[in-house]
Amino acid sequence: GAGVSQTPSNKVTEKGKYVELRCDPISGHTALYWYRQSLGQGPEFLIYFQGTGAADDSGLPNDRFFAVRPEGSVSTLKIQRTERGDSAVYLCASSLYLGPSNEQYFGPGTRLTVT
Amino acid sequence: KQEVTQIPAALSVPEGENLVLNCSFTDSAIYNLQWFRQDPGKGLTSLLLIQSSQREQTSGRLNASLDKSSGRSTLYIAASQPGDSATYLCAVTNTGNQFYFGTGTSLTVIP
């Protein structure tokens, strides 16, 4: 079956520009997570959705970052006024439901480079 | 805040050896722990998930154990193969939503 997909796979943008990163979760998965992974580090939690609402956005680094999931399926991570420090791989994951046995399934990630 | 540490950071073994990767976490009140594999330039592949009430999980040549009270988990790989070469990450959650990852162990299996 189809896994989690993310587009684009690579994005190069200039400092100060706006970018949108898209995540298509596994069909039927109610929970969706965004992470950011810098070189040589483990993924760092950004935000988590249960259905359409952002249940926990405590990992977003500042107000330049925003994410939506309007219909409870596809999610978009939006970054305004990009900075070079935003360069990283942005990973999306989904799980069937929230619970102790919820297994996260990850997409391949979007590599963002801010020049 | 939960902190996750993985030791060693890198490991190189000859093909056929059994090996153990270690993961420790500071807050033992976890919901579950998950082990992942990451190949260069790729996303994460789930290997094993251990719920807080469980002590171990097995899949093929992989066995993961959990000692919640001491804040430790190990991933045991039997009869290692060159195809096992990758970075192995563990992640824990205290609430079921926010997951904390270690920095990973980079494994190289030499043919």
Tab-separated table of C-alpha atoms in Angstrom:
chain	number	residue	atom	x	y	z
A	1	GLY	CA	0.000	0.000	0.000
A	2	ALA	CA	1.020	3.622	-0.310
A	3	GLY	CA	3.193	5.026	2.426
A	4	VAL	CA	3.670	8.571	3.621
A	5	SER	CA	4.700	10.848	0.769
A	6	GLN	CA	6.295	14.280	0.904
A	7	THR	CA	6.758	16.903	-1.756
A	8	PRO	CA	9.016	18.338	-2.919
A	9	SER	CA	11.894	15.986	-2.160
A	10	ASN	CA	14.331	18.895	-2.400
A	11	LYS	CA	13.755	22.632	-2.103
A	12	VAL	CA	16.340	25.356	-2.535
A	13	THR	CA	15.247	28.870	-1.662
A	14	GLU	CA	16.790	32.232	-0.986
A	15	LYS	CA	16.953	33.752	2.456
A	16	GLY	CA	13.795	35.701	3.207
A	17	LYS	CA	11.510	33.716	0.903
A	18	TYR	CA	8.365	31.801	1.845
A	19	VAL	CA	8.173	28.010	1.421
A	20	GLU	CA	5.510	25.338	1.743
A	21	LEU	CA	6.233	21.683	2.348
A	22	ARG	CA	3.528	19.082	1.780
A	23	CYS	CA	2.830	15.774	3.501
A	24	ASP	CA	0.366	13.090	2.384
A	25	PRO	CA	-0.146	10.619	5.249
A	26	ILE	CA	-1.189	7.022	4.960
A	27	SER	CA	-4.902	6.873	4.192
A	28	GLY	CA	-6.978	6.558	7.347
A	29	HIS	CA	-4.242	7.687	9.731
A	30	THR	CA	-5.647	10.242	12.129
A	31	ALA	CA	-2.396	11.424	13.705
A	32	LEU	CA	0.243	13.373	11.772
A	33	TYR	CA	3.618	14.632	12.972
A	34	TRP	CA	6.237	17.014	11.605
A	35	TYR	CA	9.897	16.753	12.584
A	36	ARG	CA	13.074	18.572	11.586
A	37	GLN	CA	16.385	16.747	11.284
A	38	SER	CA	19.662	18.601	11.114
A	39	LEU	CA	22.837	16.937	9.896
A	40	GLY	CA	24.134	14.351	12.356
A	41	GLN	CA	21.177	14.759	14.700
A	42	GLY	CA	18.038	12.830	15.446
A	43	PRO	CA	14.676	14.208	14.344
A	44	GLU	CA	13.338	17.055	16.477
A	45	PHE	CA	9.602	17.265	17.097
A	46	LEU	CA	7.811	20.304	15.626
A	47	ILE	CA	4.059	19.776	15.693
A	48	TYR	CA	1.457	17.061	15.972
A	49	PHE	CA	-2.085	16.920	14.569
A	50	GLN	CA	-4.937	14.748	15.707
A	51	GLY	CA	-7.500	15.074	12.939
A	52	THR	CA	-7.678	18.675	11.744
A	53	GLY	CA	-6.446	20.368	14.899
A	54	ALA	CA	-2.905	21.006	16.041
A	55	ALA	CA	-2.925	19.127	19.322
A	56	ASP	CA	0.646	20.092	20.216
A	57	ASP	CA	2.687	22.776	18.453
A	58	SER	CA	5.201	23.284	21.241
A	59	GLY	CA	8.110	22.231	19.035
A	60	LEU	CA	7.717	25.008	16.460
A	61	PRO	CA	10.857	27.154	16.888
A	62	ASN	CA	9.183	30.537	16.339
A	63	ASP	CA	6.213	32.249	14.719
A	64	ARG	CA	7.743	32.015	11.247
A	65	PHE	CA	6.690	28.368	11.262
A	66	PHE	CA	3.076	27.334	10.817
A	67	ALA	CA	1.329	24.117	9.798
A	68	VAL	CA	-2.199	23.270	8.716
A	69	ARG	CA	-4.232	20.152	8.090
A	70	PRO	CA	-7.607	21.536	7.000
A	71	GLU	CA	-9.367	18.301	6.067
A	72	GLY	CA	-7.644	15.942	8.447
A	73	SER	CA	-5.509	14.335	5.770
A	74	VAL	CA	-2.863	16.301	3.829
A	75	SER	CA	-0.760	18.701	5.867
A	76	THR	CA	1.329	21.688	4.815
A	77	LEU	CA	4.242	23.108	6.792
A	78	LYS	CA	4.739	26.782	6.016
A	79	ILE	CA	7.899	28.754	6.727
A	80	GLN	CA	7.948	32.529	6.322
A	81	ARG	CA	11.023	34.732	5.884
A	82	THR	CA	13.324	31.721	5.682
A	83	GLU	CA	16.740	31.886	7.323
A	84	ARG	CA	19.886	29.872	6.607
A	85	GLY	CA	19.426	28.139	9.955
A	86	ASP	CA	16.163	26.651	8.680
A	87	SER	CA	18.142	24.395	6.334
A	88	ALA	CA	17.413	20.804	7.341
A	89	VAL	CA	15.447	17.727	6.327
A	90	TYR	CA	11.785	18.082	7.252
A	91	LEU	CA	10.175	14.747	8.012
A	92	CYS	CA	6.503	13.890	8.238
A	93	ALA	CA	5.072	10.841	9.970
A	94	SER	CA	1.591	9.460	10.494
A	95	SER	CA	0.035	6.902	12.782
A	96	LEU	CA	-3.316	5.197	12.835
A	97	TYR	CA	-4.445	6.668	16.134
A	98	LEU	CA	-3.110	8.096	19.351
A	99	GLY	CA	-2.238	5.389	21.859
A	100	PRO	CA	0.603	3.349	23.367
A	101	SER	CA	0.701	0.958	20.430
A	102	ASN	CA	0.686	3.699	17.788
A	103	GLU	CA	3.498	3.041	15.379
A	104	GLN	CA	4.771	6.010	13.412
A	105	TYR	CA	5.391	5.661	9.690
A	106	PHE	CA	7.746	8.203	8.165
A	107	GLY	CA	7.934	9.780	4.751
A	108	PRO	CA	11.227	10.239	2.842
A	109	GLY	CA	11.508	13.867	3.902
A	110	THR	CA	11.992	17.223	2.172
A	111	ARG	CA	15.529	18.561	2.146
A	112	LEU	CA	15.311	22.345	2.506
A	113	THR	CA	18.331	24.459	1.665
A	114	VAL	CA	18.219	28.192	2.328
A	115	THR	CA	20.952	30.095	0.490
B	1	LYS	CA	12.332	17.552	29.179
B	2	GLN	CA	12.991	13.984	28.080
B	3	GLU	CA	16.559	13.388	26.893
B	4	VAL	CA	17.557	10.349	24.858
B	5	THR	CA	21.142	9.141	24.505
B	6	GLN	CA	22.461	6.444	22.205
B	7	ILE	CA	25.768	4.669	22.672
B	8	PRO	CA	27.942	4.082	20.755
B	9	ALA	CA	27.685	6.879	18.191
B	10	ALA	CA	29.334	4.649	15.607
B	11	LEU	CA	30.066	0.955	15.387
B	12	SER	CA	31.926	-1.145	12.839
B	13	VAL	CA	31.738	-4.951	12.939
B	14	PRO	CA	32.635	-7.840	10.627
B	15	GLU	CA	29.812	-9.669	8.930
B	16	GLY	CA	28.250	-12.429	11.028
B	17	GLU	CA	28.830	-10.832	14.417
B	18	ASN	CA	26.057	-10.307	16.930
B	19	LEU	CA	25.834	-6.756	18.245
B	20	VAL	CA	23.992	-4.591	20.755
B	21	LEU	CA	22.961	-0.966	20.412
B	22	ASN	CA	22.069	1.008	23.511
B	23	CYS	CA	19.484	3.690	24.194
B	24	SER	CA	18.904	5.476	27.491
B	25	PHE	CA	16.289	8.047	28.478
B	26	THR	CA	16.003	10.344	31.478
B	27	ASP	CA	12.258	10.210	32.220
B	28	SER	CA	11.126	6.631	32.811
B	29	ALA	CA	7.397	7.461	32.586
B	30	ILE	CA	7.250	6.598	28.906
B	31	TYR	CA	4.263	5.624	26.806
B	32	ASN	CA	6.265	3.569	24.329
B	33	LEU	CA	9.674	3.266	22.688
B	34	GLN	CA	10.329	2.742	19.008
B	35	TRP	CA	13.484	1.704	17.156
B	36	PHE	CA	14.050	2.984	13.617
B	37	ARG	CA	16.533	2.470	10.837
B	38	GLN	CA	17.635	5.350	8.591
B	39	ASP	CA	19.577	4.859	5.378
B	40	PRO	CA	21.602	7.797	3.988
B	41	GLY	CA	19.357	10.437	2.471
B	42	LYS	CA	16.225	8.479	3.326
B	43	GLY	CA	13.394	8.655	5.818
B	44	LEU	CA	12.991	6.420	8.831
B	45	THR	CA	11.847	2.812	8.725
B	46	SER	CA	10.185	1.446	11.840
B	47	LEU	CA	11.822	-1.701	13.170
B	48	LEU	CA	10.203	-2.448	16.513
B	49	LEU	CA	7.797	-0.770	18.921
B	50	ILE	CA	7.710	-1.653	22.616
B	51	GLN	CA	4.765	-0.487	24.682
B	52	SER	CA	5.458	0.647	28.232
B	53	SER	CA	3.882	-2.540	29.607
B	54	GLN	CA	6.136	-4.801	27.517
B	55	ARG	CA	9.705	-5.911	28.138
B	56	GLU	CA	10.769	-6.979	24.669
B	57	GLN	CA	9.806	-7.358	21.038
B	58	THR	CA	11.316	-9.545	18.337
B	59	SER	CA	11.312	-9.386	14.565
B	60	GLY	CA	13.514	-11.788	12.645
B	61	ARG	CA	17.143	-11.192	13.625
B	62	LEU	CA	16.201	-8.165	15.731
B	63	ASN	CA	15.314	-8.162	19.402
B	64	ALA	CA	14.575	-5.023	21.398
B	65	SER	CA	14.327	-5.003	25.166
B	66	LEU	CA	13.006	-2.348	27.503
B	67	ASP	CA	13.854	-1.734	31.164
B	68	LYS	CA	11.607	1.198	31.943
B	69	SER	CA	12.634	1.585	35.572
B	70	SER	CA	16.284	2.073	34.667
B	71	GLY	CA	15.516	4.113	31.556
B	72	ARG	CA	17.208	1.772	29.097
B	73	SER	CA	16.551	-0.125	25.918
B	74	THR	CA	18.798	-2.319	23.820
B	75	LEU	CA	18.535	-3.419	20.210
B	76	TYR	CA	20.178	-6.770	19.562
B	77	ILE	CA	21.056	-7.690	15.983
B	78	ALA	CA	21.990	-11.323	15.393
B	79	ALA	CA	24.275	-12.539	12.626
B	80	SER	CA	24.850	-9.078	11.161
B	81	GLN	CA	24.885	-8.598	7.379
B	82	PRO	CA	26.281	-5.799	5.190
B	83	GLY	CA	22.692	-4.810	4.409
B	84	ASP	CA	22.240	-3.936	8.071
B	85	SER	CA	24.583	-0.964	7.603
B	86	ALA	CA	22.559	2.152	8.457
B	87	THR	CA	21.898	4.584	11.290
B	88	TYR	CA	19.721	3.207	14.068
B	89	LEU	CA	17.576	5.634	16.064
B	90	CYS	CA	15.469	5.131	19.156
B	91	ALA	CA	12.578	7.374	20.108
B	92	VAL	CA	10.430	7.594	23.228
B	93	THR	CA	7.210	9.350	24.050
B	94	ASN	CA	5.766	10.224	27.426
B	95	THR	CA	2.374	11.274	26.125
B	96	GLY	CA	1.860	9.418	22.871
B	97	ASN	CA	2.177	12.556	20.772
B	98	GLN	CA	5.552	14.235	21.211
B	99	PHE	CA	8.446	11.873	20.449
B	100	TYR	CA	12.030	12.405	21.523
B	101	PHE	CA	14.819	10.905	19.434
B	102	GLY	CA	18.402	10.031	20.190
B	103	THR	CA	21.192	11.083	17.834
B	104	GLY	CA	21.546	7.540	16.539
B	105	THR	CA	24.186	4.854	16.172
B	106	SER	CA	25.854	4.589	12.774
B	107	LEU	CA	26.444	0.905	12.040
B	108	THR	CA	28.816	-0.439	9.411
B	109	VAL	CA	28.935	-4.176	8.763
B	110	ILE	CA	32.088	-5.143	6.903
B	111	PRO	CA	31.790	-8.012	4.388
